[in-house]
Structure formats: structure tokens, C-alpha cells
Amino acid sequence: MTLNAHTAKPKASASAKPKAKSKRQGKAATAADCQALQQIPNIGSAMVADFALLGIHRPEELVGADALALYQRLCQTTHQRHDPCVLDTFMAAVDFMNGGPARDWWSFTAQRKLLYPDV
């Protein structure tokens, strides 16, 4: 323990600080733990709504899915081109549901640019 030079009171140690909430709080650790779409890392209410437009309502429906086909179908269904980060997020969700580790959606950006340069 160290003393605060100004007050001569003991300083709280770094380990005494309250822990920040997990960035992935409420998210499934694995695909097997996932019971609802919002438990998939990176998936919030807006993406759940996009999945619903595509007829996807359960996480297991993403197993074996083609993220690019989902993205293209979403663009066609809504009659608008969506930001490519939506494709990155679809890639992250499909990868997770196929047994991959939880990864931030932007970690798929380089792969998307390599595989789908025209998106």
C-alpha cells in the first residue's frame, strides 16, 4: 500500500478498482450457448431487424449461411445499398455460428475487401 502524498491517506490499489462491464456482456461465448440472435457478438437490435427481413429468426439459421448472399439479399429486399460494414457483421455472425471465436466485426473488413472488392 502507498500513501497519498497530499493527504497521507492510503491510496487504493489498482486491483481495488471496480471492474468495467464486459464489452461482450450478454453475448454468448460459443455458438452452442447462443439461444437468440442478439446473443451473437456484434448483433444488436438493428441487425436482428435486418435478419428478420431475410427470414432469419434463430441463431442456428446462420450455420452454413453465405454472408455475401445475405448482404445482397438485404440490399435487394430494402432497395438500397447498405454500408459494407453490414457485410462485415454478417461475416462475423456466420463465422461465430460456424464455431469461430467471437471477433469484432471490423476484424473481417480486410477479408471482405480481399474476397469482395466490388462491395
PDB file of C-alpha atoms in Angstrom:
ATOM      1  CA  MET A   1       0.000   0.000   0.000  1.00  0.00           C
ATOM      2  CA  THR A   2       1.233   3.504  -0.772  1.00  0.00           C
ATOM      3  CA  LEU A   3       0.302   6.775   0.845  1.00  0.00           C
ATOM      4  CA  ASN A   4      -1.208   9.694  -0.995  1.00  0.00           C
ATOM      5  CA  ALA A   5       1.388  12.448  -0.630  1.00  0.00           C
ATOM      6  CA  HIS A   6      -1.235  15.183  -0.240  1.00  0.00           C
ATOM      7  CA  THR A   7      -3.496  13.659   2.373  1.00  0.00           C
ATOM      8  CA  ALA A   8      -1.379  10.935   3.976  1.00  0.00           C
ATOM      9  CA  LYS A   9      -4.309   8.571   3.378  1.00  0.00           C
ATOM     10  CA  PRO A  10      -3.695   5.156   1.883  1.00  0.00           C
ATOM     11  CA  LYS A  11      -4.181   5.010  -1.882  1.00  0.00           C
ATOM     12  CA  ALA A  12      -6.449   2.325  -3.213  1.00  0.00           C
ATOM     13  CA  SER A  13      -4.515  -0.230  -5.187  1.00  0.00           C
ATOM     14  CA  ALA A  14      -5.249  -0.701  -8.853  1.00  0.00           C
ATOM     15  CA  SER A  15      -6.788  -4.076  -8.085  1.00  0.00           C
ATOM     16  CA  ALA A  16      -9.322  -2.421  -5.776  1.00  0.00           C
ATOM     17  CA  LYS A  17     -10.932  -0.526  -8.647  1.00  0.00           C
ATOM     18  CA  PRO A  18     -14.317  -1.830  -9.707  1.00  0.00           C
ATOM     19  CA  LYS A  19     -14.102  -3.860 -12.863  1.00  0.00           C
ATOM     20  CA  ALA A  20     -15.624  -2.412 -16.002  1.00  0.00           C
ATOM     21  CA  LYS A  21     -18.524  -4.286 -17.520  1.00  0.00           C
ATOM     22  CA  SER A  22     -17.508  -6.763 -20.164  1.00  0.00           C
ATOM     23  CA  LYS A  23     -17.722  -5.427 -23.695  1.00  0.00           C
ATOM     24  CA  ARG A  24     -19.443  -8.672 -24.624  1.00  0.00           C
ATOM     25  CA  GLN A  25     -21.834  -8.770 -21.664  1.00  0.00           C
ATOM     26  CA  GLY A  26     -24.996 -10.640 -22.582  1.00  0.00           C
ATOM     27  CA  LYS A  27     -23.294 -12.258 -25.551  1.00  0.00           C
ATOM     28  CA  ALA A  28     -22.800 -15.993 -25.988  1.00  0.00           C
ATOM     29  CA  ALA A  29     -19.283 -17.330 -25.525  1.00  0.00           C
ATOM     30  CA  THR A  30     -19.823 -20.012 -28.175  1.00  0.00           C
ATOM     31  CA  ALA A  31     -22.354 -20.810 -30.869  1.00  0.00           C
ATOM     32  CA  ALA A  32     -23.648 -23.667 -28.724  1.00  0.00           C
ATOM     33  CA  ASP A  33     -24.505 -21.144 -25.966  1.00  0.00           C
ATOM     34  CA  CYS A  34     -26.438 -18.907 -28.352  1.00  0.00           C
ATOM     35  CA  GLN A  35     -30.219 -19.044 -27.945  1.00  0.00           C
ATOM     36  CA  ALA A  36     -31.192 -15.710 -29.544  1.00  0.00           C
ATOM     37  CA  LEU A  37     -29.750 -13.633 -32.382  1.00  0.00           C
ATOM     38  CA  GLN A  38     -28.838 -10.774 -30.024  1.00  0.00           C
ATOM     39  CA  GLN A  39     -26.541 -13.128 -28.129  1.00  0.00           C
ATOM     40  CA  ILE A  40     -24.279 -13.358 -31.179  1.00  0.00           C
ATOM     41  CA  PRO A  41     -21.322 -10.974 -30.756  1.00  0.00           C
ATOM     42  CA  ASN A  42     -21.795  -7.747 -32.806  1.00  0.00           C
ATOM     43  CA  ILE A  43     -25.538  -8.309 -33.240  1.00  0.00           C
ATOM     44  CA  GLY A  44     -27.884  -5.698 -31.816  1.00  0.00           C
ATOM     45  CA  SER A  45     -31.484  -4.801 -32.448  1.00  0.00           C
ATOM     46  CA  ALA A  46     -30.855  -3.222 -35.877  1.00  0.00           C
ATOM     47  CA  MET A  47     -29.111  -6.344 -37.161  1.00  0.00           C
ATOM     48  CA  VAL A  48     -31.847  -8.541 -35.669  1.00  0.00           C
ATOM     49  CA  ALA A  49     -34.345  -6.491 -37.699  1.00  0.00           C
ATOM     50  CA  ASP A  50     -32.225  -6.977 -40.834  1.00  0.00           C
ATOM     51  CA  PHE A  51     -32.102 -10.727 -40.210  1.00  0.00           C
ATOM     52  CA  ALA A  52     -35.892 -10.743 -39.763  1.00  0.00           C
ATOM     53  CA  LEU A  53     -36.276  -9.097 -43.196  1.00  0.00           C
ATOM     54  CA  LEU A  54     -34.308 -12.056 -44.537  1.00  0.00           C
ATOM     55  CA  GLY A  55     -36.487 -14.592 -42.721  1.00  0.00           C
ATOM     56  CA  ILE A  56     -33.810 -15.430 -40.147  1.00  0.00           C
ATOM     57  CA  HIS A  57     -35.111 -15.602 -36.598  1.00  0.00           C
ATOM     58  CA  ARG A  58     -32.837 -18.081 -34.802  1.00  0.00           C
ATOM     59  CA  PRO A  59     -29.045 -18.204 -34.493  1.00  0.00           C
ATOM     60  CA  GLU A  60     -28.784 -21.730 -35.875  1.00  0.00           C
ATOM     61  CA  GLU A  61     -30.215 -20.483 -39.183  1.00  0.00           C
ATOM     62  CA  LEU A  62     -26.854 -18.786 -39.790  1.00  0.00           C
ATOM     63  CA  VAL A  63     -24.895 -22.046 -39.657  1.00  0.00           C
ATOM     64  CA  GLY A  64     -23.541 -22.634 -43.159  1.00  0.00           C
ATOM     65  CA  ALA A  65     -25.020 -19.378 -44.458  1.00  0.00           C
ATOM     66  CA  ASP A  66     -23.323 -17.311 -47.146  1.00  0.00           C
ATOM     67  CA  ALA A  67     -22.688 -13.841 -45.696  1.00  0.00           C
ATOM     68  CA  LEU A  68     -22.361 -12.236 -49.136  1.00  0.00           C
ATOM     69  CA  ALA A  69     -25.655 -13.758 -50.293  1.00  0.00           C
ATOM     70  CA  LEU A  70     -27.341 -12.439 -47.120  1.00  0.00           C
ATOM     71  CA  TYR A  71     -25.919  -8.964 -47.755  1.00  0.00           C
ATOM     72  CA  GLN A  72     -27.002  -8.957 -51.407  1.00  0.00           C
ATOM     73  CA  ARG A  73     -30.479 -10.181 -50.476  1.00  0.00           C
ATOM     74  CA  LEU A  74     -30.786  -7.459 -47.823  1.00  0.00           C
ATOM     75  CA  CYS A  75     -29.829  -4.785 -50.366  1.00  0.00           C
ATOM     76  CA  GLN A  76     -32.346  -6.212 -52.856  1.00  0.00           C
ATOM     77  CA  THR A  77     -35.111  -6.551 -50.245  1.00  0.00           C
ATOM     78  CA  THR A  78     -34.724  -2.983 -48.966  1.00  0.00           C
ATOM     79  CA  HIS A  79     -33.995  -1.485 -52.409  1.00  0.00           C
ATOM     80  CA  GLN A  80     -30.879   0.222 -51.090  1.00  0.00           C
ATOM     81  CA  ARG A  81     -27.171  -0.421 -50.941  1.00  0.00           C
ATOM     82  CA  HIS A  82     -26.133  -0.973 -47.332  1.00  0.00           C
ATOM     83  CA  ASP A  83     -22.789   0.036 -45.920  1.00  0.00           C
ATOM     84  CA  PRO A  84     -20.169  -2.701 -46.433  1.00  0.00           C
ATOM     85  CA  CYS A  85     -19.772  -2.911 -42.650  1.00  0.00           C
ATOM     86  CA  VAL A  86     -23.117  -4.761 -42.693  1.00  0.00           C
ATOM     87  CA  LEU A  87     -21.405  -7.467 -44.755  1.00  0.00           C
ATOM     88  CA  ASP A  88     -18.519  -7.481 -42.255  1.00  0.00           C
ATOM     89  CA  THR A  89     -21.057  -8.010 -39.473  1.00  0.00           C
ATOM     90  CA  PHE A  90     -22.792 -10.803 -41.386  1.00  0.00           C
ATOM     91  CA  MET A  91     -19.379 -12.427 -41.905  1.00  0.00           C
ATOM     92  CA  ALA A  92     -18.634 -12.172 -38.174  1.00  0.00           C
ATOM     93  CA  ALA A  93     -22.024 -13.645 -37.218  1.00  0.00           C
ATOM     94  CA  VAL A  94     -21.818 -16.531 -39.691  1.00  0.00           C
ATOM     95  CA  ASP A  95     -18.235 -17.297 -38.677  1.00  0.00           C
ATOM     96  CA  PHE A  96     -19.210 -17.320 -34.986  1.00  0.00           C
ATOM     97  CA  MET A  97     -22.207 -19.578 -35.583  1.00  0.00           C
ATOM     98  CA  ASN A  98     -19.964 -21.940 -37.572  1.00  0.00           C
ATOM     99  CA  GLY A  99     -17.759 -22.351 -34.494  1.00  0.00           C
ATOM    100  CA  GLY A 100     -15.338 -19.461 -34.910  1.00  0.00           C
ATOM    101  CA  PRO A 101     -14.252 -17.307 -31.985  1.00  0.00           C
ATOM    102  CA  ALA A 102     -16.075 -14.119 -31.062  1.00  0.00           C
ATOM    103  CA  ARG A 103     -14.367 -11.336 -33.043  1.00  0.00           C
ATOM    104  CA  ASP A 104     -15.226  -7.690 -33.598  1.00  0.00           C
ATOM    105  CA  TRP A 105     -16.967  -7.128 -36.929  1.00  0.00           C
ATOM    106  CA  TRP A 106     -14.209  -4.833 -38.179  1.00  0.00           C
ATOM    107  CA  SER A 107     -11.707  -7.664 -37.941  1.00  0.00           C
ATOM    108  CA  PHE A 108     -13.479  -9.021 -41.060  1.00  0.00           C
ATOM    109  CA  THR A 109     -13.015  -5.832 -43.099  1.00  0.00           C
ATOM    110  CA  ALA A 110      -9.681  -6.827 -44.663  1.00  0.00           C
ATOM    111  CA  GLN A 111     -11.023 -10.268 -45.562  1.00  0.00           C
ATOM    112  CA  ARG A 112     -14.166  -8.721 -47.090  1.00  0.00           C
ATOM    113  CA  LYS A 113     -12.088  -6.288 -49.148  1.00  0.00           C
ATOM    114  CA  LEU A 114      -9.939  -9.161 -50.398  1.00  0.00           C
ATOM    115  CA  LEU A 115     -12.838 -11.523 -51.179  1.00  0.00           C
ATOM    116  CA  TYR A 116     -15.400  -8.966 -52.351  1.00  0.00           C
ATOM    117  CA  PRO A 117     -13.528  -5.888 -53.638  1.00  0.00           C
ATOM    118  CA  ASP A 118     -16.583  -4.580 -55.505  1.00  0.00           C
ATOM    119  CA  VAL A 119     -18.808  -4.304 -52.418  1.00  0.00           C
TER     120      VAL A 119
END
